[in-house]
XYZ file of C-alpha atoms in Angstrom:
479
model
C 109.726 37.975 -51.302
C 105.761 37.860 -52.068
C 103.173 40.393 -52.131
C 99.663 40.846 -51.530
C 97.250 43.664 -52.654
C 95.414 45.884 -49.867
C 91.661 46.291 -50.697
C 89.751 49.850 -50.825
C 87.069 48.504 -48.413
C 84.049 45.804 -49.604
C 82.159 46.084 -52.870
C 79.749 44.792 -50.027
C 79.223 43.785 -46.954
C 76.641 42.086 -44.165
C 74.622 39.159 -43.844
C 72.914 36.820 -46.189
C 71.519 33.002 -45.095
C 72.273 33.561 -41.611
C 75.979 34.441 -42.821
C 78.527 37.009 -42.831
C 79.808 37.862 -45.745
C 82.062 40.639 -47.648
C 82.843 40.982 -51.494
C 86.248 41.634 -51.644
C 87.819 44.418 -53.298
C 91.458 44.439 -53.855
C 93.322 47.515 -55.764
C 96.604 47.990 -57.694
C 98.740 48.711 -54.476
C 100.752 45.981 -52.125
C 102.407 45.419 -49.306
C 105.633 43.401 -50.162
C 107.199 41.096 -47.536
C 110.360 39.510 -47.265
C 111.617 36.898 -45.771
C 114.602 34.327 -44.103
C 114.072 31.204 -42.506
C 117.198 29.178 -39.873
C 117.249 26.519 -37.427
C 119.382 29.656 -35.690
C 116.407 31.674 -34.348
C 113.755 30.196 -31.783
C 111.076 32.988 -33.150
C 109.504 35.003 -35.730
C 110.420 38.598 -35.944
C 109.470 41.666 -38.047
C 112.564 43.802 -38.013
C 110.023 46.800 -37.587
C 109.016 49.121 -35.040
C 105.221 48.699 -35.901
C 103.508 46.325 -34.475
C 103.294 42.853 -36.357
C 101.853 40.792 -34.502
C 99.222 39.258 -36.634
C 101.670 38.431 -39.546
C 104.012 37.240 -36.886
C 101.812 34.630 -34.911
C 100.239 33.695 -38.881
C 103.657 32.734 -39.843
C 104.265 30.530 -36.600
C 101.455 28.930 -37.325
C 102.351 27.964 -41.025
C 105.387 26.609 -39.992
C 104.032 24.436 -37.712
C 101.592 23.347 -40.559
C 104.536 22.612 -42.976
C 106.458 20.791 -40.554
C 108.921 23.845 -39.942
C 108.693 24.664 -36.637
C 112.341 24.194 -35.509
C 112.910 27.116 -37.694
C 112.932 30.802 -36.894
C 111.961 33.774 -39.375
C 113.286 37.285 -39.857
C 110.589 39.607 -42.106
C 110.522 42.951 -43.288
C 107.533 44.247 -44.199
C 107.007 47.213 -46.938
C 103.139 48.386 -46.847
C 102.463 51.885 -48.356
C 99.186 51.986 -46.236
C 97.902 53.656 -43.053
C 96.755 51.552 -40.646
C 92.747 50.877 -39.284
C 91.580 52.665 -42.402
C 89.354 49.540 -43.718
C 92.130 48.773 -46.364
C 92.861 45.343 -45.169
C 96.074 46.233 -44.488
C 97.035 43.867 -41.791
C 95.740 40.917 -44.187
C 97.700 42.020 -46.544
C 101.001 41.489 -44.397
C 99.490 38.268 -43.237
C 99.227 37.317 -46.539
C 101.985 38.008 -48.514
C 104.796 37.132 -45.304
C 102.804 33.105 -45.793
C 103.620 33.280 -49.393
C 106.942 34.157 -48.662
C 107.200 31.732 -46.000
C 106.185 28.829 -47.912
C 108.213 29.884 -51.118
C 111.119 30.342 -49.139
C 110.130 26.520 -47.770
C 110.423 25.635 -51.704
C 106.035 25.025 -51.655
C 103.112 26.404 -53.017
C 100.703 27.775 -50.625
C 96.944 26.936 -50.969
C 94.496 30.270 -50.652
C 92.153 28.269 -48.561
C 95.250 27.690 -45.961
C 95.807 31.220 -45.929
C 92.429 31.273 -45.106
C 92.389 29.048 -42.387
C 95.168 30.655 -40.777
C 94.004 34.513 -41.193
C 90.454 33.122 -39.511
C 92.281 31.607 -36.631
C 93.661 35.316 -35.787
C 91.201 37.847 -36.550
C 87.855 38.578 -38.815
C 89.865 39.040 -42.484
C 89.286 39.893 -46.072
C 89.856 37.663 -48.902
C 91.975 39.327 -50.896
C 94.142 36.466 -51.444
C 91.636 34.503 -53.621
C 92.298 35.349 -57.290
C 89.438 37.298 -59.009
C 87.282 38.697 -56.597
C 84.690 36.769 -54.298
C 81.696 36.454 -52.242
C 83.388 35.097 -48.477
C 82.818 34.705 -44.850
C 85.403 36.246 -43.184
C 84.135 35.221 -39.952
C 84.680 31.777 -41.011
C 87.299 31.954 -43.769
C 85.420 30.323 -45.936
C 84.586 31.466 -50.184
C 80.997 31.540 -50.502
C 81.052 32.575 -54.280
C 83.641 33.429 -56.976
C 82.869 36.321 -59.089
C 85.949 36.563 -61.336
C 87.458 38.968 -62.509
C 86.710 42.692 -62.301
C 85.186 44.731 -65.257
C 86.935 48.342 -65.460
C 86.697 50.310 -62.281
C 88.874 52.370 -60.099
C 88.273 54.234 -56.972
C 89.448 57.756 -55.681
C 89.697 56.857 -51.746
C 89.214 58.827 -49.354
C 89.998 58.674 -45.731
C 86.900 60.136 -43.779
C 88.916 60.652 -40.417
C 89.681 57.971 -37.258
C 90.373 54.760 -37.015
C 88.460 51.124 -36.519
C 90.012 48.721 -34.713
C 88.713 45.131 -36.729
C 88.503 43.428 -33.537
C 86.754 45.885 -31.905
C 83.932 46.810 -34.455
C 80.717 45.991 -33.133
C 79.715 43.501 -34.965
C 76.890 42.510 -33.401
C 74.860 45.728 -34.077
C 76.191 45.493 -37.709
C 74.643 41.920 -38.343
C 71.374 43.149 -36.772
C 70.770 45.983 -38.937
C 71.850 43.889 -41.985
C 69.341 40.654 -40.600
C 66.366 43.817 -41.180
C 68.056 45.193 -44.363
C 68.204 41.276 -46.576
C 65.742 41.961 -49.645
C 68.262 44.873 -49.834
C 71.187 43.270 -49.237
C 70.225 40.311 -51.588
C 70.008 43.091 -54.145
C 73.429 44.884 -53.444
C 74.800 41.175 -54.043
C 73.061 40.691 -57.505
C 74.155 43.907 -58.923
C 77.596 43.147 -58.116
C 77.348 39.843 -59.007
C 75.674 40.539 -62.625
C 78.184 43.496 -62.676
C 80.741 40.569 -62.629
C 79.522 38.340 -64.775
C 78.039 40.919 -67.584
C 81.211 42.892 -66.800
C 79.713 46.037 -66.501
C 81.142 48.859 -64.162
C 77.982 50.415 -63.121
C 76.253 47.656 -61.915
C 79.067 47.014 -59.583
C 79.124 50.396 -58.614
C 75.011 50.374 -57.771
C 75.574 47.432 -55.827
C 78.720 49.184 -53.495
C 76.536 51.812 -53.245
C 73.374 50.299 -52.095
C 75.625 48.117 -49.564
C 77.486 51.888 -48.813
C 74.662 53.768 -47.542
C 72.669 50.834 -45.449
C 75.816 50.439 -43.620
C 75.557 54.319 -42.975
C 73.461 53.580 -39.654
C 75.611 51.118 -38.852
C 79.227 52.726 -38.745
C 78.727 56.628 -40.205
C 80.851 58.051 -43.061
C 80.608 61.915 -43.570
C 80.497 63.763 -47.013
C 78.736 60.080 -48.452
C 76.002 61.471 -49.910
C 77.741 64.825 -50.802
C 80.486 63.177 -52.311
C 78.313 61.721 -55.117
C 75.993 64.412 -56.032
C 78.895 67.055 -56.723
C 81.066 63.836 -58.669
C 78.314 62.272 -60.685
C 78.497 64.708 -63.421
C 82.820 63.750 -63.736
C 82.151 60.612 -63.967
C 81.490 58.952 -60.742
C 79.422 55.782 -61.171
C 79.340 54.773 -57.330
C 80.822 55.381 -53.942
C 81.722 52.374 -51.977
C 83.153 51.678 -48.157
C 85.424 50.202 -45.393
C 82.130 48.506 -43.366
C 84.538 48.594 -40.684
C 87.067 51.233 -41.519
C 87.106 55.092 -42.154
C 87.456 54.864 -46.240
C 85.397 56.186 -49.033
C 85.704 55.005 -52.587
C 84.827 57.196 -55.432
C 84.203 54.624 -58.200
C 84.843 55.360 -61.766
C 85.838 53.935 -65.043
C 88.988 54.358 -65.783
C 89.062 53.824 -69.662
C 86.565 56.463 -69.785
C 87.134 59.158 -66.948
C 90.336 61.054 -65.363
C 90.277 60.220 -61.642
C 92.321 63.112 -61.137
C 89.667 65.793 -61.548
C 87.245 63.565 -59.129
C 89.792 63.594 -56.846
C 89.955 67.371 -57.223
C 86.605 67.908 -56.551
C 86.110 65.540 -53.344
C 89.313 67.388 -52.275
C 87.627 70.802 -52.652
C 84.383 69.060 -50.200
C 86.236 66.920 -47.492
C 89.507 69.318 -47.378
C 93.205 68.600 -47.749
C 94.796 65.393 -46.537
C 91.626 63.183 -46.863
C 92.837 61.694 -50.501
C 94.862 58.614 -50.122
C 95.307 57.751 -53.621
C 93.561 56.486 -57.060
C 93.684 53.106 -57.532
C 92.694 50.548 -60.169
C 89.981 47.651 -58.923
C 92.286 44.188 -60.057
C 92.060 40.372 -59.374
C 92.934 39.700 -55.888
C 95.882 36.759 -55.345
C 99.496 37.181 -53.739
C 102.245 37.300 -55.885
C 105.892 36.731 -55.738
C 108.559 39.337 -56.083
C 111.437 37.059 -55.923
C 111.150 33.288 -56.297
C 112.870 30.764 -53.965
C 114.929 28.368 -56.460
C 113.308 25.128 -53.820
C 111.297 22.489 -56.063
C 112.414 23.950 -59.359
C 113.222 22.087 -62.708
C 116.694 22.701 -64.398
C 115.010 23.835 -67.118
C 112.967 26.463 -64.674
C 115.765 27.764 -62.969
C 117.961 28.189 -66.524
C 114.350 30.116 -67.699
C 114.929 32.668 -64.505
C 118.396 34.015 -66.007
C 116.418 34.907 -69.248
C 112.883 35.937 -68.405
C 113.766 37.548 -64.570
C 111.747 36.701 -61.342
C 108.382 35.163 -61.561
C 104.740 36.017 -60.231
C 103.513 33.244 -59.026
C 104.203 29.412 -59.405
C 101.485 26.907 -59.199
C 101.361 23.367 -58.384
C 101.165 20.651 -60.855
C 101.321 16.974 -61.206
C 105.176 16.787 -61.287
C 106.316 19.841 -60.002
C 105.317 23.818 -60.230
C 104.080 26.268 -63.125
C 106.445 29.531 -62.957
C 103.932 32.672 -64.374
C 106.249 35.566 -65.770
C 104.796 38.838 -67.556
C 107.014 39.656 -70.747
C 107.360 43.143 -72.345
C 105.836 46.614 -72.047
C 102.326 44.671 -72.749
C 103.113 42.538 -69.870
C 102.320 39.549 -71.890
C 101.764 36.355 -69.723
C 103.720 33.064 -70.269
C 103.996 30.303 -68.196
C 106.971 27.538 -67.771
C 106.370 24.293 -67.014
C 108.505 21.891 -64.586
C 110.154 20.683 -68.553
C 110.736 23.853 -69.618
C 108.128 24.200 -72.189
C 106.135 28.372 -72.697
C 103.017 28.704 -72.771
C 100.871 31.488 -73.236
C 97.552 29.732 -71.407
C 97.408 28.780 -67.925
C 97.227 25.882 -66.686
C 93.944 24.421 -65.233
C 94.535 25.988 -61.635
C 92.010 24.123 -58.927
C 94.495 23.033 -56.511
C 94.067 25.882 -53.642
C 91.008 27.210 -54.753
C 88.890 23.989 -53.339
C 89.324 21.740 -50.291
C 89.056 18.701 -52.789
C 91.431 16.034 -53.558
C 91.916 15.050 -56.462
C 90.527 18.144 -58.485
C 87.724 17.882 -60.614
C 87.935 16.650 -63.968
C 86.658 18.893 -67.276
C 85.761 17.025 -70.464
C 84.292 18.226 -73.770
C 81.261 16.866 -74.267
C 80.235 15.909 -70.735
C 77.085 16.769 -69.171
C 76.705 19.132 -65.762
C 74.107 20.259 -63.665
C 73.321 22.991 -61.001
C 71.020 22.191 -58.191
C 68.701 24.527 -55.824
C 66.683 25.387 -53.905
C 64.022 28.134 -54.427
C 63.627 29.528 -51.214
C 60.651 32.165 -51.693
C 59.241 34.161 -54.504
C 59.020 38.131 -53.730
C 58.960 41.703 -55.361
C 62.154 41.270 -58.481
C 61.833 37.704 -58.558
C 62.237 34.589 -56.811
C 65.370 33.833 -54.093
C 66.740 30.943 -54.589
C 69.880 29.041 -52.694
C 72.472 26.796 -55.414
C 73.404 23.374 -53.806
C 77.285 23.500 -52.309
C 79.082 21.534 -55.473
C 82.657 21.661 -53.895
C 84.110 21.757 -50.240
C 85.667 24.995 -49.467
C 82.509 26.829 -51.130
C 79.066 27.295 -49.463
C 77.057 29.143 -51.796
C 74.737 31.967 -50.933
C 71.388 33.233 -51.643
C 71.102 34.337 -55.100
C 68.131 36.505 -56.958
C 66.538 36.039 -60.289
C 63.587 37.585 -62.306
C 60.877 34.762 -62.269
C 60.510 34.238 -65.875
C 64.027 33.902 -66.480
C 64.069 31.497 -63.301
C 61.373 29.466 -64.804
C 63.158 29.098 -68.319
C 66.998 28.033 -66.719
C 65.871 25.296 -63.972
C 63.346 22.937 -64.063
C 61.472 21.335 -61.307
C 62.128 17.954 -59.889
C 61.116 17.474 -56.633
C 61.650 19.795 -54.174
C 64.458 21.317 -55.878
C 65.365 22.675 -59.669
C 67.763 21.681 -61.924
C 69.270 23.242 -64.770
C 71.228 20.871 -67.142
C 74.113 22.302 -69.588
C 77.020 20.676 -71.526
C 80.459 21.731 -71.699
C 81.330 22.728 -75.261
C 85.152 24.300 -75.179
C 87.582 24.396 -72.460
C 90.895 26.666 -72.861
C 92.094 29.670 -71.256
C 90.926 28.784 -67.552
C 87.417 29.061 -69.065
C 84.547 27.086 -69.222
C 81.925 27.548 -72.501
C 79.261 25.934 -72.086
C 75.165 25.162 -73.281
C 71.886 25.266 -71.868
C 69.043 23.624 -73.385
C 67.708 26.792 -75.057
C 71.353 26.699 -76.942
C 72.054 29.756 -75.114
C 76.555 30.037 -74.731
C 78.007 31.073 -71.285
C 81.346 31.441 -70.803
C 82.570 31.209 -66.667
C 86.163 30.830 -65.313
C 86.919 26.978 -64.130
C 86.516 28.183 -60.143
C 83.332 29.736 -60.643
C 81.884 26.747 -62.883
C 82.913 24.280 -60.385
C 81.541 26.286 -57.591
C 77.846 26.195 -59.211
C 78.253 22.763 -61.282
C 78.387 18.543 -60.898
C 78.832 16.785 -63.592
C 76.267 13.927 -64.107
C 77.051 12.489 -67.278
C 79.767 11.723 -69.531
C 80.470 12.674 -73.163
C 77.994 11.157 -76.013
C 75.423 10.351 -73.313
C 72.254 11.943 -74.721
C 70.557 14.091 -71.816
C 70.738 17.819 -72.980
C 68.303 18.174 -75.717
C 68.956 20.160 -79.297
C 72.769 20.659 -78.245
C 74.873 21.957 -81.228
C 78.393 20.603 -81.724
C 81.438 22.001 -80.944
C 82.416 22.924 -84.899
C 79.792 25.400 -84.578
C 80.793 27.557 -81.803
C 82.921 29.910 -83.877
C 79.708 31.242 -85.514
C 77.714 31.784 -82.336
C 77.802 34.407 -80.066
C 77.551 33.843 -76.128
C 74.601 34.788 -74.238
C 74.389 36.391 -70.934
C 73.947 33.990 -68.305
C 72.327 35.259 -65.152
C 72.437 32.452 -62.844
């Protein structure tokens, strides 16, 4: 059994580059799906009386990737959502019945597969990408990680109807966001820096911005209303489904009660319109119970004392088994010998179309290229060179005179150099030449970086060493 988080519509949505985009925006709520696989049954069946089709024709097609398809599949689906809402439900099925297909097959299952497939059937959000990112669901392709989320959760509210994804107009949607890009551009970089800075209201200017240019696109009532009469409880933002019927009330949650915001927008839109308060998390499917295929002796003796797993991940040599311990829901990991760990383990495979996966060194040298596309009112647009396959990077913002101090000119394009100075936790720290300290998660530093050189090679001026890092203190980077 996996599952898969539903999303409270896009942080943001449109075009940018002559792409479509969405950010994605997954929440603390799941639709669980089960599972059985035999050479007994010529099809794949949800034992429902909803309509599955999409989950059912996405799991045909996975086994017929996997080299399955003499086998037949019996699901049942669990999803707490309404349907056509803009909550990516029907992803979220999709999703989570392929994790459970391919666990039950005794495999790991790639997000950009899951990709591949969900783009083969219909337009679809990304919420199967850990973190949260910047993705063409047109395509299925990632056009940016972000990371993870800084503290935000949304009171949603269902603004009536539904919106079929298929039959949105999407046409009239990329036209009014073609005329709308300086302020799309912006709606990205808020989010973005919202990300990176982790800051909740920055993400929450950037939902809105994207929230009320889509207004002439697909209408939501009570918008507006909703945040004047909620700013004063705490309300940082509003966001929506582009292409749904869903409002999102966005708060933080370490610092505000959601229940008297949901109170008040009760008290404006009526009864019935509240469909919950929900935390913003990392996106990713999950597993609720693990299939026992591909495991160590040591892995499956660790199941009888730790319980079912989260996830497993592939390694040279086997799988990674992720389990959360205690009330603090401490994370530990088991590897294919049975050894704990309390880090995870350097997780590309899945993320990137690139075999084998990049290798991270101490010491070594990296460099992001691009290409400044035009210099207007906030600072100059500029497009980062694609460093990976599987990630096609979009047009990214910058204040010119912090532009002109991170890249420097060679050619027709700019470079900015950095070195990597600690690696551990899934994180990358590294330093610029001003001796500036970043600190990105591995997907999002290979999505932006190549490395050039390797360790000791002297091409990053007035680099400190590594024993100093423990007195230093990180700068923002805003690249």
């Amino acid at each position: 059994m996996a599952m898969a988080p539903v999303t409270c519509g896009e942080l943001v949505q449109g075009v940018l580059g002559g792409r479509d985009f969405l950010i994605t925006s997954p929440i603390e709520l799941h639709s669980k799906v089960s599972i059985e696989l035999s050479p007994e049954w010529e099809d794949v069946r949800v034992e429902s009386d909803h309509n599955y089709g999409k989950t059912m024709k996405a799991v045909s097609l996975l086994l017929r990737t996997l080299g399955a398809k003499h086998l037949g599949a019996r699901m049942r689906v669990d999803s707490p959502v309404p349907r056509s809402k803009g909550l990516a439900s029907s992803t979220a099925d999709l999703a989570a019945a392929l994790h459970a297909c391919a666990d039950a097959l005794g495999q790991t299952l790639p997000p950009h597969l899951v990709a591949r497939i969900a783009a083969d059937i219909e337009p679809s959000d990304a919420l199967f990408y850990p973190g949260s990112v910047i993705y063409d669901h047109i395509r299925g392709e990632v056009l940016e990680f972000l990371g993870t989320p800084p503290p935000l959760a949304f009171v949603i509210i269902d603004t009536g109807g539904e919106v079929d994804t298929l039959g949105f107009d999407r046409e009239r949607a990329r036209a009014h966001a073609r005329a709308s890009q300086s302020q799309m551009l912006r709606a990205v970089d808020l989010v973005r820096q919202g990300f990176r800075r982790q800051v909740p209201v920055l993400v929450a200017e950037g939902a809105t911005l994207s929230a009320r240019l889509h207004q002439e696109v697909l209408h939501k009532p009570w918008l507006e209303e909703l945040l004047r009469a909620t700013r004063e409880l705490g309300v940082l933002g509003i966001n929506c489904g582009h292409s749904g019927t869903v409002l999102g009330l966005m708060f933080d949650p370490t610092r505000h009660d959601g229940a008297s915001i949901a109170q008040r927008a009760e008290e404006i839109t009526g009864p019935g319109r509240l469909l919950g308060i929900h935390r913003l998390i990392s996106g990713g499917t999950r597993l609720v119970q693990c299939s026992r295929e591909g495991l160590s002796r040591p892995q499956e003796q660790s199941l009888g004392t730790m319980g079912e797993p989260l996830a497993r991940f592939p390694v040279q040599g086997g799988v990674v088994l992720e389990f959360e311990q205690g009330p603090e829901r401490r994370r530990v990991f088991v590897h294919p010998d049975g050894k704990r760990a309390v880090e995870p383990p350097e997780l590309l495979e899945g993320l990137f179309e690139v075999h084998p996966a990049p290798v991270l060194r101490e010491g070594d040298a990296w460099e992001m290229t691009v290409s400044k596309l035009s210099e207007e009112e906030g600072g100059v647009r500029y497009l980062p060179k694609a460093s990976v396959a599987g990630v096609s990077p979009v047009p990214r913002l910058l204040p010119k005179a912090l532009f002109e101090a991170a890249f420097v000119s060679q050619g027709d394009v700019y470079v900015r150099r950095v070195r990597i100075m600690r690696l551990g936790a899934g994180q990358v720290t590294y330093e610029a030449q001003d001796g500036s300290l970043t600190v990105l998660p591995v997907p999002l530093f290979f999505a932006a970086f190549q490395r050039v050189l390797a360790a000791g090679m002297d091409n990053v001026v007035s680099l400190a060493g590594v024993q100093d890092l423990s007195h230093r203190r990180p700068a923002g980077d805003q690249t």
